[in-house]
XYZ file of C-alpha atoms in Angstrom:
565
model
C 10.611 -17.979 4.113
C 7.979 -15.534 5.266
C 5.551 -16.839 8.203
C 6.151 -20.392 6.934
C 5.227 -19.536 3.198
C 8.042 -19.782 0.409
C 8.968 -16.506 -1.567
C 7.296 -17.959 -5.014
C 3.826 -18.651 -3.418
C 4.038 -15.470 -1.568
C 4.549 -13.039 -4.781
C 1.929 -14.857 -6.942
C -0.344 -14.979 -4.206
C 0.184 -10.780 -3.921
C -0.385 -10.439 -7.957
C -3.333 -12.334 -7.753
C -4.760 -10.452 -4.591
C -3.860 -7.153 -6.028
C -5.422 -8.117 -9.931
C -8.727 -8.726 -7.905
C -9.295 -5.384 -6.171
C -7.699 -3.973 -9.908
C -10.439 -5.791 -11.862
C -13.418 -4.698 -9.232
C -11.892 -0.946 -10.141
C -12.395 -1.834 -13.477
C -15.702 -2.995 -13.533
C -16.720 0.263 -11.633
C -15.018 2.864 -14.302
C -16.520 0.713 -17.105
C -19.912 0.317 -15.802
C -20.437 3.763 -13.736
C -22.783 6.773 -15.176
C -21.007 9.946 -14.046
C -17.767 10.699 -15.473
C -16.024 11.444 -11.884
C -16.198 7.740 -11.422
C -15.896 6.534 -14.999
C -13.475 9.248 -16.177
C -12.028 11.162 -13.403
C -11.387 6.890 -11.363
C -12.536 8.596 -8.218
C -13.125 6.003 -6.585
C -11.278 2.562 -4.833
C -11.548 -1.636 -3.715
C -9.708 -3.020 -1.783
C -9.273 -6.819 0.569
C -9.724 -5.583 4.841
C -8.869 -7.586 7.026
C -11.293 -9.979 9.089
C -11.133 -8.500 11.986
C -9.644 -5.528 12.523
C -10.208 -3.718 9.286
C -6.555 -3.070 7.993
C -5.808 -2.407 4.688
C -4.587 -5.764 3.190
C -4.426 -5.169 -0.864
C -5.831 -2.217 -2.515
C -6.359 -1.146 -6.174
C -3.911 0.381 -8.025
C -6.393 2.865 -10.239
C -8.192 4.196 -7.295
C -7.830 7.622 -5.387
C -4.432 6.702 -2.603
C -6.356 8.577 -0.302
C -8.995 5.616 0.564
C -6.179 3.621 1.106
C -6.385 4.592 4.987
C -9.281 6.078 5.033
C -11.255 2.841 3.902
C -9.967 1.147 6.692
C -11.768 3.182 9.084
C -14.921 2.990 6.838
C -14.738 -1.276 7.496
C -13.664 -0.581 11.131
C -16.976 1.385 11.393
C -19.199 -1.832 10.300
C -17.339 -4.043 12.304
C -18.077 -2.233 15.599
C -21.818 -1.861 14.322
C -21.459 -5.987 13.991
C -19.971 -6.337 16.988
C -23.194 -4.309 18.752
C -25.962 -6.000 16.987
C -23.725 -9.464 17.221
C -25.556 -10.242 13.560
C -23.501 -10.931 10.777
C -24.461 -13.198 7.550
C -23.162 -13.972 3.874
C -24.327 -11.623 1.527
C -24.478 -8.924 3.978
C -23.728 -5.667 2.252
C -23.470 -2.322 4.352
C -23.850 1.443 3.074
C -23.011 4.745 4.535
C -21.348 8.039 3.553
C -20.818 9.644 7.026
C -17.438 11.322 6.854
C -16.943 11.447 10.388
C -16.522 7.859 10.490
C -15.787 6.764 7.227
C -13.322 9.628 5.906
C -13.174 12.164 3.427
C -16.881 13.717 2.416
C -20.452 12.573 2.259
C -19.789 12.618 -1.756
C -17.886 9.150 -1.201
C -20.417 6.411 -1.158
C -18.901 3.506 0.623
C -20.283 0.171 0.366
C -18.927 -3.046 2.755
C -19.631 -6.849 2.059
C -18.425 -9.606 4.229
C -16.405 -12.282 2.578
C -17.482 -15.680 3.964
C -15.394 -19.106 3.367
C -16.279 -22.333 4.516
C -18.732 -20.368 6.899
C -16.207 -18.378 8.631
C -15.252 -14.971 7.993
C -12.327 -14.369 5.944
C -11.788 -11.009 5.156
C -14.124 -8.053 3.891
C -14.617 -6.131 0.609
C -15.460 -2.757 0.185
C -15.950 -0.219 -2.650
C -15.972 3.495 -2.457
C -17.550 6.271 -5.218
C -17.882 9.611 -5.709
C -21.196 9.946 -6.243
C -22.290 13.167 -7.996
C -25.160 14.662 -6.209
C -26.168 13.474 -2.646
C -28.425 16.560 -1.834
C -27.446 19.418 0.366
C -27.632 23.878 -0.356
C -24.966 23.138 -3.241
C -25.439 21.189 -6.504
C -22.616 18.474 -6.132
C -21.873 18.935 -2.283
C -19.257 21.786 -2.578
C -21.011 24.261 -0.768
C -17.963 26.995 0.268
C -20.651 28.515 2.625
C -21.862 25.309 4.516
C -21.587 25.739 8.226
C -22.514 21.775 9.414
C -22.822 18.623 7.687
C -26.461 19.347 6.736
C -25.760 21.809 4.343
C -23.861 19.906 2.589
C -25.484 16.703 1.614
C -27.839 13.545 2.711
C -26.323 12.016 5.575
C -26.159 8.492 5.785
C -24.920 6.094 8.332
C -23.642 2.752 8.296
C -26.853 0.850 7.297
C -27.679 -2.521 5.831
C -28.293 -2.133 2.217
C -28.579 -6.125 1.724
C -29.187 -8.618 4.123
C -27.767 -12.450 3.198
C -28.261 -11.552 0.047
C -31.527 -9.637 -0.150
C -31.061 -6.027 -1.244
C -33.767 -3.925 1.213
C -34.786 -1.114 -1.597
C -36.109 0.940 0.895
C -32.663 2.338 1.595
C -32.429 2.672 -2.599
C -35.719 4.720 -2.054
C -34.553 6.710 0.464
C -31.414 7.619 -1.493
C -32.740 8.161 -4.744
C -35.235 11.071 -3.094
C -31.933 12.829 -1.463
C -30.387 13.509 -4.958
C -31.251 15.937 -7.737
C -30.083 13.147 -10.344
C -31.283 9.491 -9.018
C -30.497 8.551 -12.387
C -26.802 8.914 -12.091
C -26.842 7.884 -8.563
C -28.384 4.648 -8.607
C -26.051 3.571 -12.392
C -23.015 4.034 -9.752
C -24.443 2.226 -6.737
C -25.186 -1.005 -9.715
C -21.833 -0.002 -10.714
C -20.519 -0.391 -7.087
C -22.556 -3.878 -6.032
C -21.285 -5.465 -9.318
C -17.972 -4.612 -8.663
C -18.667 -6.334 -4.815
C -19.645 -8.888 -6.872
C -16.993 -9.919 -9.102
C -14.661 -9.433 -5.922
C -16.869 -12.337 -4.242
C -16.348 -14.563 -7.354
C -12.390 -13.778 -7.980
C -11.905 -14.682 -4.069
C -13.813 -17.744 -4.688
C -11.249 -18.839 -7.567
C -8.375 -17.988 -4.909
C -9.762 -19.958 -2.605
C -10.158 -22.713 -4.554
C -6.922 -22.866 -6.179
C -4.925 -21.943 -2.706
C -5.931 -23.286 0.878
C -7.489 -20.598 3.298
C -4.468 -21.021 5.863
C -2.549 -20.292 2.442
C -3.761 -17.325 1.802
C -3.657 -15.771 5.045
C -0.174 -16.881 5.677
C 0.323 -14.759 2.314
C -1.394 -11.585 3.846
C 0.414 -11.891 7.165
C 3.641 -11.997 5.795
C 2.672 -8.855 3.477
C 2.081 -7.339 6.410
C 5.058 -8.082 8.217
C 7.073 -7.359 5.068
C 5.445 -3.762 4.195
C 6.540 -2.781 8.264
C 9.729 -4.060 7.936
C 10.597 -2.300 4.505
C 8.923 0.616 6.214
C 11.864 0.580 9.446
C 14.541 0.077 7.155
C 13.551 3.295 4.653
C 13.479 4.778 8.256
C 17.217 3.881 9.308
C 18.561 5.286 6.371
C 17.352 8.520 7.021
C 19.382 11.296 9.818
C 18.127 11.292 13.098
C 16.430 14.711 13.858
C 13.512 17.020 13.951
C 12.159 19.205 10.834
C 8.981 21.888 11.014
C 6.971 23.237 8.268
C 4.185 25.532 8.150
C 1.695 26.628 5.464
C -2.018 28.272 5.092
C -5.061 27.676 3.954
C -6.752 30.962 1.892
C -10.048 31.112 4.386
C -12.932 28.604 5.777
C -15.107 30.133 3.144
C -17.101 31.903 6.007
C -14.545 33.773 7.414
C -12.044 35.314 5.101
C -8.651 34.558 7.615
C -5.940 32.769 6.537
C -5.352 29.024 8.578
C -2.194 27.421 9.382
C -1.334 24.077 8.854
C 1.729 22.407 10.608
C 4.096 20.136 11.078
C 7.135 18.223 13.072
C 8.302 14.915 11.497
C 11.106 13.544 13.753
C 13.102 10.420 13.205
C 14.458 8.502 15.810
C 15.740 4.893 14.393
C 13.525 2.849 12.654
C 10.435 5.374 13.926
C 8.883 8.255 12.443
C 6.721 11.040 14.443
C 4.387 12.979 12.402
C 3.222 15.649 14.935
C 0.866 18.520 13.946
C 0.288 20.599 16.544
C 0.262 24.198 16.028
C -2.676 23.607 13.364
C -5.484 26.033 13.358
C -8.597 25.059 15.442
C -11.539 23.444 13.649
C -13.105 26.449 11.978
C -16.788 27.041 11.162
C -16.437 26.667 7.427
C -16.150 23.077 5.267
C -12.167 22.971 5.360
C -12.141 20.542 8.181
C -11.297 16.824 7.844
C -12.363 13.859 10.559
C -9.383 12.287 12.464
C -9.510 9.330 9.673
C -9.032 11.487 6.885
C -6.117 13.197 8.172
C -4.329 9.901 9.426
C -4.713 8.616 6.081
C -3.270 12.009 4.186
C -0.399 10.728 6.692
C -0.275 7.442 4.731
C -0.747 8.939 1.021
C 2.615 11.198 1.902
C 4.768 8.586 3.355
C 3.437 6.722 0.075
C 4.932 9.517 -1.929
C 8.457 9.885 -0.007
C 8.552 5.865 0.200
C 6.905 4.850 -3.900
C 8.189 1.478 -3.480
C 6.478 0.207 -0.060
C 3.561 -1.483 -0.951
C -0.182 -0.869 -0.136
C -0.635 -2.104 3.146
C -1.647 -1.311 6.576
C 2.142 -2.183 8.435
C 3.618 0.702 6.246
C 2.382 2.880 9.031
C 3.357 0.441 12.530
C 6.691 2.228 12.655
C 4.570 5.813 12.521
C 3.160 8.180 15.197
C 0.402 10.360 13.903
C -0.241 13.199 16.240
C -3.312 15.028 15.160
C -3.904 17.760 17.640
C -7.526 17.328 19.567
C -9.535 20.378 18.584
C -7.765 21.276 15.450
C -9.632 21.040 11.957
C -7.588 18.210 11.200
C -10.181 16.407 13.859
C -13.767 18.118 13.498
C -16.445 15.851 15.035
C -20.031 15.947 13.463
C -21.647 17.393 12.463
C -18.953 20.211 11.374
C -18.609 20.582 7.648
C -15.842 18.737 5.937
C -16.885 18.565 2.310
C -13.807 20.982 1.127
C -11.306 18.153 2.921
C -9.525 17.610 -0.707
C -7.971 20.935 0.192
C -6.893 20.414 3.333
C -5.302 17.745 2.752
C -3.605 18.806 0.217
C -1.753 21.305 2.367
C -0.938 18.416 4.491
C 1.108 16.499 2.239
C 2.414 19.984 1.209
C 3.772 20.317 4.553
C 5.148 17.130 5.359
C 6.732 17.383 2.302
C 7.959 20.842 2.865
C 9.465 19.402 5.975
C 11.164 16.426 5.197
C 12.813 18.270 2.533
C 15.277 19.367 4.930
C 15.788 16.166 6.035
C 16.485 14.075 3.157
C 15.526 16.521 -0.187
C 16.227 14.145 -2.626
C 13.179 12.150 -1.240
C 10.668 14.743 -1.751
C 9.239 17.261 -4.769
C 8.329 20.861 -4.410
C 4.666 21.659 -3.691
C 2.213 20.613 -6.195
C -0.985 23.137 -7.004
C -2.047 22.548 -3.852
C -6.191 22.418 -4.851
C -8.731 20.436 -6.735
C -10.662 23.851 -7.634
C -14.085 21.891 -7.253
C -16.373 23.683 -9.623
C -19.798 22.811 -9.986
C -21.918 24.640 -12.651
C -25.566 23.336 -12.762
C -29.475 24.491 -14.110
C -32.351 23.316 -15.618
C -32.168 22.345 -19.634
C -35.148 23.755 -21.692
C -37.319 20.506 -20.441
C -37.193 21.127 -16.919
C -34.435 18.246 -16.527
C -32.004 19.151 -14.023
C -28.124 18.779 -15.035
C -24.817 19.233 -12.634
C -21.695 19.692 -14.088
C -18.987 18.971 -11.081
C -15.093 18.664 -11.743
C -11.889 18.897 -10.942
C -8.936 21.111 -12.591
C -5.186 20.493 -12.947
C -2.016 22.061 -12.336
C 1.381 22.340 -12.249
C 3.162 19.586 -9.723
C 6.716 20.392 -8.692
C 10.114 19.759 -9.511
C 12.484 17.502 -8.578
C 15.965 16.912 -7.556
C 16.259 14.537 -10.983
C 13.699 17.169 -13.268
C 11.267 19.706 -13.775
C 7.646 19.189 -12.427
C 4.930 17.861 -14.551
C 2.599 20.500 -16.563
C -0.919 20.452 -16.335
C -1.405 17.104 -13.680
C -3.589 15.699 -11.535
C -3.350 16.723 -7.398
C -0.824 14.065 -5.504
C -3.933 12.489 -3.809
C -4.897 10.547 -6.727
C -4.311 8.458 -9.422
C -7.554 10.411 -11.335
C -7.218 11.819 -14.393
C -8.992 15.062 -15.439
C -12.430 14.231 -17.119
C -11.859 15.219 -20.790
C -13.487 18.833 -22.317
C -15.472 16.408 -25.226
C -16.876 14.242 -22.408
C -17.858 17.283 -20.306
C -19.578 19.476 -23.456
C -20.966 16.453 -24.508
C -22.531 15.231 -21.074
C -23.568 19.244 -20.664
C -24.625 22.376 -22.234
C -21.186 24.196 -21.940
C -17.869 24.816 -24.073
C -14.614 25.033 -23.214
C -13.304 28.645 -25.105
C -10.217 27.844 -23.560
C -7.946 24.900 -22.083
C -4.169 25.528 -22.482
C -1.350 25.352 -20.244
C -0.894 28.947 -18.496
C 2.072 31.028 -18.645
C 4.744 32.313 -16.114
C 2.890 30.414 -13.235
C 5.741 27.926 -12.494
C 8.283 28.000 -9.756
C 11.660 28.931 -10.680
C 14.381 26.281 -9.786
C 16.956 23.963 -11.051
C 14.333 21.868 -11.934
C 11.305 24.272 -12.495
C 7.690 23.609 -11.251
C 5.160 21.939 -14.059
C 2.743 24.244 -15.423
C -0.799 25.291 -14.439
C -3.384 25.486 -16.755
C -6.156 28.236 -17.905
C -9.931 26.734 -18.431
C -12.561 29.294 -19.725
C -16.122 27.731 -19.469
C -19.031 29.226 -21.732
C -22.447 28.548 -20.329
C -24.888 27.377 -23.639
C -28.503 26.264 -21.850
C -31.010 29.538 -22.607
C -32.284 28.975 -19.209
C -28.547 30.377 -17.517
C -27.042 28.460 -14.939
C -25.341 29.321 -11.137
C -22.059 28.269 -10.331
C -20.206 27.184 -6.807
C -16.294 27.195 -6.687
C -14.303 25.909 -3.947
C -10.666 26.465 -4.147
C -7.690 27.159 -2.517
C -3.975 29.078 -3.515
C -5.232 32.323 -3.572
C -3.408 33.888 -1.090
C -0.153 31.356 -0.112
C 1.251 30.068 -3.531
C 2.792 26.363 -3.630
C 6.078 26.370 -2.649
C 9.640 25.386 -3.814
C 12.167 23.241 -2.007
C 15.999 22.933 -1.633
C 16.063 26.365 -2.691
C 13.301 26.398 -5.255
C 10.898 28.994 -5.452
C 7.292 29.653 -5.295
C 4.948 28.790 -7.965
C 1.961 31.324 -9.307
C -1.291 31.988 -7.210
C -4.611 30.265 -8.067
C -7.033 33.189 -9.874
C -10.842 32.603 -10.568
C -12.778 35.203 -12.217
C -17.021 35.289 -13.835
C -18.029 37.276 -16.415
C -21.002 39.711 -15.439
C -22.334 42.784 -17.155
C -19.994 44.891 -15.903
C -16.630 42.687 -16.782
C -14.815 40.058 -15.593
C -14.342 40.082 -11.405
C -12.800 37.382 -9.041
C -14.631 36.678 -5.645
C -14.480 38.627 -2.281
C -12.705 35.495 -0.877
C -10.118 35.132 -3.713
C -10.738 31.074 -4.181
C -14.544 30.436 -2.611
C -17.804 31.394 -3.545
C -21.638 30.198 -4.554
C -24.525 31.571 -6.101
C -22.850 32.422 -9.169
C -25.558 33.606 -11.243
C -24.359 32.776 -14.777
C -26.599 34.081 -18.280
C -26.245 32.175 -21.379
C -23.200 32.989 -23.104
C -21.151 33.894 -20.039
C -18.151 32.268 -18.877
C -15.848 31.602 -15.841
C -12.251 31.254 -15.947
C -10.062 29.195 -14.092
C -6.196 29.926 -13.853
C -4.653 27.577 -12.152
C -0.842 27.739 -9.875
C 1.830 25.530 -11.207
C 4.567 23.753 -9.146
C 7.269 25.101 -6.421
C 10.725 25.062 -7.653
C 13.477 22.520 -6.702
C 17.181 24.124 -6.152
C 18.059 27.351 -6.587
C 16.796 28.949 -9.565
C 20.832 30.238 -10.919
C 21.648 26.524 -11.130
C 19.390 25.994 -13.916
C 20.718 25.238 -17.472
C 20.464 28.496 -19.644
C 19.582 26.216 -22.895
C 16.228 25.391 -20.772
C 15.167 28.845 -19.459
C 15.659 29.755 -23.639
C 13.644 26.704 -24.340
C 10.895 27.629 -21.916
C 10.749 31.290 -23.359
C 10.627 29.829 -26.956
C 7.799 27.288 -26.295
C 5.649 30.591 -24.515
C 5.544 28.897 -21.641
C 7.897 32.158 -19.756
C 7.954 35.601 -20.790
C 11.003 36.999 -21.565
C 10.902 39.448 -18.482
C 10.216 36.644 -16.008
C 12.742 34.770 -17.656
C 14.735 38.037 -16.759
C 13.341 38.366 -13.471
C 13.680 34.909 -12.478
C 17.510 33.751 -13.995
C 19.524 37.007 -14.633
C 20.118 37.046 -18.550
C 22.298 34.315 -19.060
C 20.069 32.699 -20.675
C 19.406 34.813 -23.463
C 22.342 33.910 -25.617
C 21.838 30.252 -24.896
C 20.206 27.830 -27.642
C 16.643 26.234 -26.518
């Protein structure tokens, strides 16, 4: 029995909760009009609790990272509830403030109160990646933004609907802060209907299952997810591990940053401590306190798959995030690059419980998103933005090599498609292939990175922003694995191709029809040491094209040239 409910009632009870925040996902991909949301799944629903916000049952589909972070977003409308003591059914809340809510003012966060019987039961809330929210940069990567302000429309927690009455004032207001309203207010329709159909499946739950039911069923989630959490915990050696990495620059300053970390198990506890982590900076690689205790969560996630999605994963966990640091900038400092930072996060912690318990972890992944945005003017004046994401290489195991050409370990998003993004834009992809010789060497190699080559088509040019990282510090292996290849961006000009003074940042890429930019993105750290690996697959890799014959040389000695791929 768990909190007086029997084991049966319990696991449907958990399906059914989980199918509802996996059909409002759903509803937003299929009904959203820009392809980071419909395409890319950036974006997340999830069941909070009543009153203190934790996260009870999330979507599977969405980006991991809300997992925490949206917990923080519904603890921020509860305390604004809990001033104004004015709460009603068919209340519906908007903000995108970072600073409170997590991640960057790109992620559109909406929170609805769930009423039953008159009494609260639990809240909703939907998150977005919403393409254009104003700010210097088309689609809120500046690299250069110094505060907040420069990079996009700040909102705070406001009421968007009140018992039901949507106030389209704060529509108004939103629609003037972006260069495409069009796009913006398809996803915010997108987002309310997915509120909606969340309303209507707890409704059915409801009715089918008592209320004391149900929240017997999400207590004893709860309490299960905490205690699965202490006993992955007490199989692990007692001790203390460090790790340090870097990111490139701040994208105003062209100095390298460190990020680090000291996990220490004692028990059934874990200490996450990251002291030593450089001071908030002036440029947009800070992250708020709630987006770095939730990069926390999306780690332990990765070292623990099988715990579920719940806020008592994390009871048995100390998050230290050093006061100060730019893992806990206070507004208004810029935080719109925190995909990268956080990435080198869950590098690190990764990094360092390697040498605790290896066969838990994989090497480094690519370690950045490469935001590029490309935007202009079409031949009528109509404005267009063309933001996206770009894969790489994710790193080996202790059971096989890394995955070619993935998604970053934040998220469950795929990669918008080329024929989505030259349809939706006046560009073509000249190139999109896996790239060669930029995977760790291991037992179990790194995955691949990839090469992109854009071609701008609109007559009227276009200007570019990129906002990357791996430029300088390449992912790295573990167990003995080694480094993976560095991230490389170049633009075509008159003169030839050239990369940017700060290897991985830069704006105001002035772009002429027919010009390109190329991406070239790092693959995966290696796991083991690289003479362990089977000849037959160093000979495969070098038949496939996917390692020259003098890395191949470089990397494993020459055994491997008599072997059979």
């Amino acid at each position: 029995m768990n909190g007086g409910i029997d084991p049966i009632t319990l696991a449907v009870l958990a399906g059914r909760m989980e199918q509802i925040a996996d059909e409002m996902d759903a509803t937003l991909f299929r009904s959203a009009f820009n392809p980071i949301i419909a395409e890319a799944h950036d974006a997340s629903h999830g069941l909070y609790h009543a009153e203190t916000g934790d996260t009870l049952v999330q979507g599977k589909s969405g980006l991991p990272i809300f997992v925490g972070v949206m917990s923080f977003a519904v603890k921020a409308v509860i305390e604004k509830v809990a001033q104004s003591g004015d709460l009603q059914d068919g209340d519906i809340f908007i903000f995108n403030d970072a600073h409170i809510g997590g991640t960057h003012l790109n992620d559109m966060r909406l929170v609805r109160p769930y009423f039953h019987d008159g009494a609260l039961f639990c809240w909703l809330a939907s998150v977005g990646h919403w393409h254009d929210l104003g700010g210097g940069a088309p689609g809120n990567y500046n690299p250069a933004a110094k505060d907040a302000f420069q990079e996009a429309f700040v909102l705070p927690p406001v009421r968007l609907a009140r018992a039901g009455q949507i106030n389209q004032d704060i529509i108004d207001i939103l629609m003037r802060n972006t260069r495409l309203p069009q796009s913006a207010e398809g996803d915010l329709n997108g987002q309310l209907g997915a509120l909606d159909l969340g309303v209507r499946r707890m409704d059915e739950l409801l009715g089918a299952y008592s209320a004391p039911t149900v929240s017997a069923a999400l207590d004893a989630l709860s309490q299960r997810a905490e205690t699965l959490m202490r006993q992955e915990l007490s199989d692990l050696p007692d001790g203390r591990w460090e790790a340090e990495d870097w990111l490139d620059n701040d994208g105003i300053t062209d100095d390298p940053l460190p990020i680090r970390v000291a996990i220490e198990i004692a028990g059934d506890r874990m200490v996450l401590d990251f002291e030593g982590t450089a001071p908030r900076c002036q440029g947009p690689v800070n992250i708020a306190l709630p987006t770095a205790v939730a990069t926390a969560y999306v780690a332990i996630k990765h070292i623990f798959p099988a715990l579920p999605a719940n806020a008592g994963v994390m009871r048995p966990i100390d998050v230290r995030i050093p006061e100060g640091s730019l893992l806990a900038a206070d507004f208004p400092a810029p935080v719109g690059g925190y995909t990268e930072t956080i990435l080198r996060m869950i590098d690190v912690i990764f990094s360092a419980m390697a040498k605790a318990a290896p066969d838990r972890v994989v090497a480094n992944a690519y370690g950045t998103i490469n935001a590029l945005s490309i935007a202009g003017r079409r031949a009528n004046g109509q404005p267009w933005v063309m933001f996206s994401f770009y894969g790489g290489g994710h790193g080996g195991s202790v059971e096989t090599d890394g995955l070619n050409h993935g998604n970053a370990p934040i998220s469950t998003a795929t990669i918008p498609p080329l024929e989505i993004l030259e349809a939706a834009y006046p560009v073509m992809f000249r190139q999109w292939a896996l790239r060669p010789d930029s995977a760790g060497a291991g037992q179990h190699r790194g995955g691949h990175g990839a090469i992109y080559e854009i071609e701008v088509l609109e007559e009227n040019g276009a200007e570019a922003f990129l906002f990357g990282e791996r430029g300088k510090a390449p992912p790295q292996g573990v167990a003995g694995g080694g480094p993976a290849a560095l991230n490389c961006f170049a633009r075509e000009t008159d003169e030839g191709w050239v990369n940017p003074p700060m290897v991985s940042k830069m704006r105001g890429i002035e772009l002429r029809q027919g010009q390109r930019v190329r991406l070239e993105t790092p693959g995966g750290g290696g796991y083991g040491p690289p003479e362990d690996r089977d000849p037959a697959a160093v000979a495969r890799d070098v038949a496939r094209g996917l390692l020259s014959t003098s890395e191949a040389d470089r990397l494993y000695g020459t055994a491997w040239q008599g072997a059979r791929p």
